[in-house]
mmCIF file with all atom_site columns, C-alpha atoms in Angstrom:
data_model
loop_
_atom_site.group_PDB
_atom_site.id
_atom_site.type_symbol
_atom_site.label_atom_id
_atom_site.label_alt_id
_atom_site.label_comp_id
_atom_site.label_asym_id
_atom_site.label_entity_id
_atom_site.label_seq_id
_atom_site.pdbx_PDB_ins_code
_atom_site.Cartn_x
_atom_site.Cartn_y
_atom_site.Cartn_z
_atom_site.occupancy
_atom_site.B_iso_or_equiv
_atom_site.pdbx_formal_charge
_atom_site.auth_seq_id
_atom_site.auth_comp_id
_atom_site.auth_asym_id
_atom_site.auth_atom_id
_atom_site.pdbx_PDB_model_num
ATOM 1  C CA . UNK A 1 1  ? -29.789 -65.471 69.593 1.00 70.00 ? 11 UNK A CA 1
ATOM 2  C CA . UNK A 1 2  ? -27.521 -64.952 72.745 1.00 70.00 ? 12 UNK A CA 1
ATOM 3  C CA . UNK A 1 3  ? -30.968 -65.573 75.305 1.00 83.00 ? 13 UNK A CA 1
ATOM 4  C CA . UNK A 1 4  ? -32.726 -68.096 72.678 1.00 88.00 ? 14 UNK A CA 1
ATOM 5  C CA . UNK A 1 5  ? -31.783 -69.810 69.935 1.00 92.00 ? 15 UNK A CA 1
ATOM 6  C CA . UNK A 1 6  ? -35.256 -70.042 68.911 1.00 95.00 ? 16 UNK A CA 1
ATOM 7  C CA . UNK A 1 7  ? -36.240 -68.117 66.381 1.00 96.00 ? 17 UNK A CA 1
ATOM 8  C CA . UNK A 1 8  ? -38.575 -66.786 63.812 1.00 95.00 ? 18 UNK A CA 1
ATOM 9  C CA . UNK A 1 9  ? -37.796 -65.398 60.280 1.00 94.00 ? 19 UNK A CA 1
ATOM 10 C CA . UNK A 1 10 ? -40.152 -63.945 57.907 1.00 95.00 ? 20 UNK A CA 1
ATOM 11 C CA . UNK A 1 11 ? -40.038 -63.192 54.286 1.00 92.00 ? 21 UNK A CA 1
ATOM 12 C CA . UNK A 1 12 ? -42.401 -61.147 52.121 1.00 93.00 ? 22 UNK A CA 1
ATOM 13 C CA . UNK A 1 13 ? -42.595 -59.961 48.529 1.00 92.00 ? 23 UNK A CA 1
ATOM 14 C CA . UNK A 1 14 ? -44.364 -58.322 46.354 1.00 93.00 ? 24 UNK A CA 1
ATOM 15 C CA . UNK A 1 15 ? -44.127 -59.135 42.507 1.00 92.00 ? 25 UNK A CA 1
ATOM 16 C CA . UNK A 1 16 ? -46.458 -58.796 39.295 1.00 91.00 ? 26 UNK A CA 1
ATOM 17 C CA . UNK A 1 17 ? -49.590 -57.972 40.951 1.00 91.00 ? 27 UNK A CA 1
ATOM 18 C CA . UNK A 1 18 ? -49.423 -60.678 44.042 1.00 94.00 ? 28 UNK A CA 1
ATOM 19 C CA . UNK A 1 19 ? -48.055 -60.636 47.200 1.00 96.00 ? 29 UNK A CA 1
ATOM 20 C CA . UNK A 1 20 ? -46.282 -63.622 49.807 1.00 94.00 ? 30 UNK A CA 1
ATOM 21 C CA . UNK A 1 21 ? -45.148 -64.009 52.924 1.00 96.00 ? 31 UNK A CA 1
ATOM 22 C CA . UNK A 1 22 ? -43.349 -66.982 54.755 1.00 97.00 ? 32 UNK A CA 1
ATOM 23 C CA . UNK A 1 23 ? -42.785 -67.299 57.691 1.00 97.00 ? 33 UNK A CA 1
ATOM 24 C CA . UNK A 1 24 ? -40.022 -69.885 59.037 1.00 97.00 ? 34 UNK A CA 1
ATOM 25 C CA . UNK A 1 25 ? -40.067 -71.233 63.155 1.00 97.00 ? 35 UNK A CA 1
ATOM 26 C CA . UNK A 1 26 ? -36.919 -72.969 64.403 1.00 97.00 ? 36 UNK A CA 1
ATOM 27 C CA . UNK A 1 27 ? -33.138 -73.089 65.881 1.00 96.00 ? 37 UNK A CA 1
ATOM 28 C CA . UNK A 1 28 ? -30.902 -70.885 65.014 1.00 95.00 ? 38 UNK A CA 1
ATOM 29 C CA . UNK A 1 29 ? -27.175 -71.046 65.305 1.00 94.00 ? 39 UNK A CA 1
ATOM 30 C CA . UNK A 1 30 ? -24.341 -68.438 64.049 1.00 93.00 ? 40 UNK A CA 1
ATOM 31 C CA . UNK A 1 31 ? -21.778 -69.710 61.372 1.00 95.00 ? 41 UNK A CA 1
ATOM 32 C CA . UNK A 1 32 ? -18.177 -69.875 62.695 1.00 93.00 ? 42 UNK A CA 1
ATOM 33 C CA . UNK A 1 33 ? -15.915 -71.964 60.225 1.00 96.00 ? 43 UNK A CA 1
ATOM 34 C CA . UNK A 1 34 ? -14.858 -69.835 57.489 1.00 95.00 ? 44 UNK A CA 1
ATOM 35 C CA . UNK A 1 35 ? -16.122 -72.968 55.111 1.00 97.00 ? 45 UNK A CA 1
ATOM 36 C CA . UNK A 1 36 ? -19.523 -72.715 56.621 1.00 96.00 ? 46 UNK A CA 1
ATOM 37 C CA . UNK A 1 37 ? -19.593 -68.953 55.456 1.00 94.00 ? 47 UNK A CA 1
ATOM 38 C CA . UNK A 1 38 ? -18.300 -69.737 52.148 1.00 95.00 ? 48 UNK A CA 1
ATOM 39 C CA . UNK A 1 39 ? -20.456 -71.512 51.604 1.00 96.00 ? 49 UNK A CA 1
ATOM 40 C CA . UNK A 1 40 ? -23.157 -69.546 52.664 1.00 93.00 ? 50 UNK A CA 1
ATOM 41 C CA . UNK A 1 41 ? -22.055 -67.019 50.160 1.00 91.00 ? 51 UNK A CA 1
ATOM 42 C CA . UNK A 1 42 ? -22.804 -69.082 47.378 1.00 95.00 ? 52 UNK A CA 1
ATOM 43 C CA . UNK A 1 43 ? -26.556 -69.346 47.753 1.00 94.00 ? 53 UNK A CA 1
ATOM 44 C CA . UNK A 1 44 ? -28.758 -67.059 45.347 1.00 93.00 ? 54 UNK A CA 1
ATOM 45 C CA . UNK A 1 45 ? -29.913 -64.699 48.805 1.00 86.00 ? 55 UNK A CA 1
ATOM 46 C CA . UNK A 1 46 ? -30.100 -60.986 48.271 1.00 80.00 ? 56 UNK A CA 1
ATOM 47 C CA . UNK A 1 47 ? -30.213 -58.540 51.035 1.00 80.00 ? 57 UNK A CA 1
ATOM 48 C CA . UNK A 1 48 ? -32.448 -55.524 50.942 1.00 78.00 ? 58 UNK A CA 1
ATOM 49 C CA . UNK A 1 49 ? -29.124 -53.664 51.679 1.00 85.00 ? 59 UNK A CA 1
ATOM 50 C CA . UNK A 1 50 ? -25.824 -54.013 50.024 1.00 84.00 ? 60 UNK A CA 1
ATOM 51 C CA . UNK A 1 51 ? -23.196 -54.330 53.426 1.00 88.00 ? 61 UNK A CA 1
ATOM 52 C CA . UNK A 1 52 ? -20.671 -56.113 54.653 1.00 87.00 ? 62 UNK A CA 1
ATOM 53 C CA . UNK A 1 53 ? -22.123 -58.746 56.814 1.00 83.00 ? 63 UNK A CA 1
ATOM 54 C CA . UNK A 1 54 ? -20.114 -59.596 59.873 1.00 86.00 ? 64 UNK A CA 1
ATOM 55 C CA . UNK A 1 55 ? -22.351 -62.407 61.440 1.00 90.00 ? 65 UNK A CA 1
ATOM 56 C CA . UNK A 1 56 ? -23.846 -65.595 59.580 1.00 92.00 ? 66 UNK A CA 1
ATOM 57 C CA . UNK A 1 57 ? -26.590 -67.484 60.492 1.00 93.00 ? 67 UNK A CA 1
ATOM 58 C CA . UNK A 1 58 ? -28.188 -70.906 60.026 1.00 94.00 ? 68 UNK A CA 1
ATOM 59 C CA . UNK A 1 59 ? -31.567 -71.398 60.774 1.00 95.00 ? 69 UNK A CA 1
ATOM 60 C CA . UNK A 1 60 ? -32.882 -75.008 61.064 1.00 96.00 ? 70 UNK A CA 1
ATOM 61 C CA . UNK A 1 61 ? -36.612 -74.740 60.280 1.00 97.00 ? 71 UNK A CA 1
ATOM 62 C CA . UNK A 1 62 ? -39.509 -76.599 62.580 1.00 97.00 ? 72 UNK A CA 1
ATOM 63 C CA . UNK A 1 63 ? -41.942 -75.235 60.497 1.00 98.00 ? 73 UNK A CA 1
ATOM 64 C CA . UNK A 1 64 ? -42.641 -73.339 57.506 1.00 97.00 ? 74 UNK A CA 1
ATOM 65 C CA . UNK A 1 65 ? -45.796 -71.364 56.619 1.00 98.00 ? 75 UNK A CA 1
ATOM 66 C CA . UNK A 1 66 ? -46.605 -68.690 53.928 1.00 97.00 ? 76 UNK A CA 1
ATOM 67 C CA . UNK A 1 67 ? -49.496 -67.441 52.563 1.00 96.00 ? 77 UNK A CA 1
ATOM 68 C CA . UNK A 1 68 ? -49.965 -65.483 48.913 1.00 95.00 ? 78 UNK A CA 1
ATOM 69 C CA . UNK A 1 69 ? -52.240 -62.695 47.808 1.00 93.00 ? 79 UNK A CA 1
ATOM 70 C CA . UNK A 1 70 ? -53.376 -61.398 44.257 1.00 92.00 ? 80 UNK A CA 1
ATOM 71 C CA . UNK A 1 71 ? -53.978 -57.527 44.217 1.00 92.00 ? 81 UNK A CA 1
ATOM 72 C CA . UNK A 1 72 ? -55.875 -55.565 43.008 1.00 88.00 ? 82 UNK A CA 1
ATOM 73 C CA . UNK A 1 73 ? -57.864 -52.117 43.106 1.00 86.00 ? 83 UNK A CA 1
ATOM 74 C CA . UNK A 1 74 ? -59.992 -51.216 46.933 1.00 84.00 ? 84 UNK A CA 1
ATOM 75 C CA . UNK A 1 75 ? -63.377 -52.717 46.060 1.00 84.00 ? 85 UNK A CA 1
ATOM 76 C CA . UNK A 1 76 ? -66.592 -50.334 45.984 1.00 88.00 ? 86 UNK A CA 1
ATOM 77 C CA . UNK A 1 77 ? -67.595 -48.874 49.858 1.00 85.00 ? 87 UNK A CA 1
ATOM 78 C CA . UNK A 1 78 ? -70.902 -49.804 48.865 1.00 80.00 ? 88 UNK A CA 1
#
């Protein structure tokens, strides 16, 4: 973000036989005020790695795209 505030953020999940992926593109900014950080802490977001967070970033999306795939057994080759 220090070079370019235009970013892309991807979130993926596999659950109950389906996989999905969502990509948001937009502009990012670092949250600086304690009230913004406190509000962000109240959001229902779960990190993959539970570690202390030293920086909070907000993305204002310009576009959002997603896809969902149903998972199953690998089809026969021939």
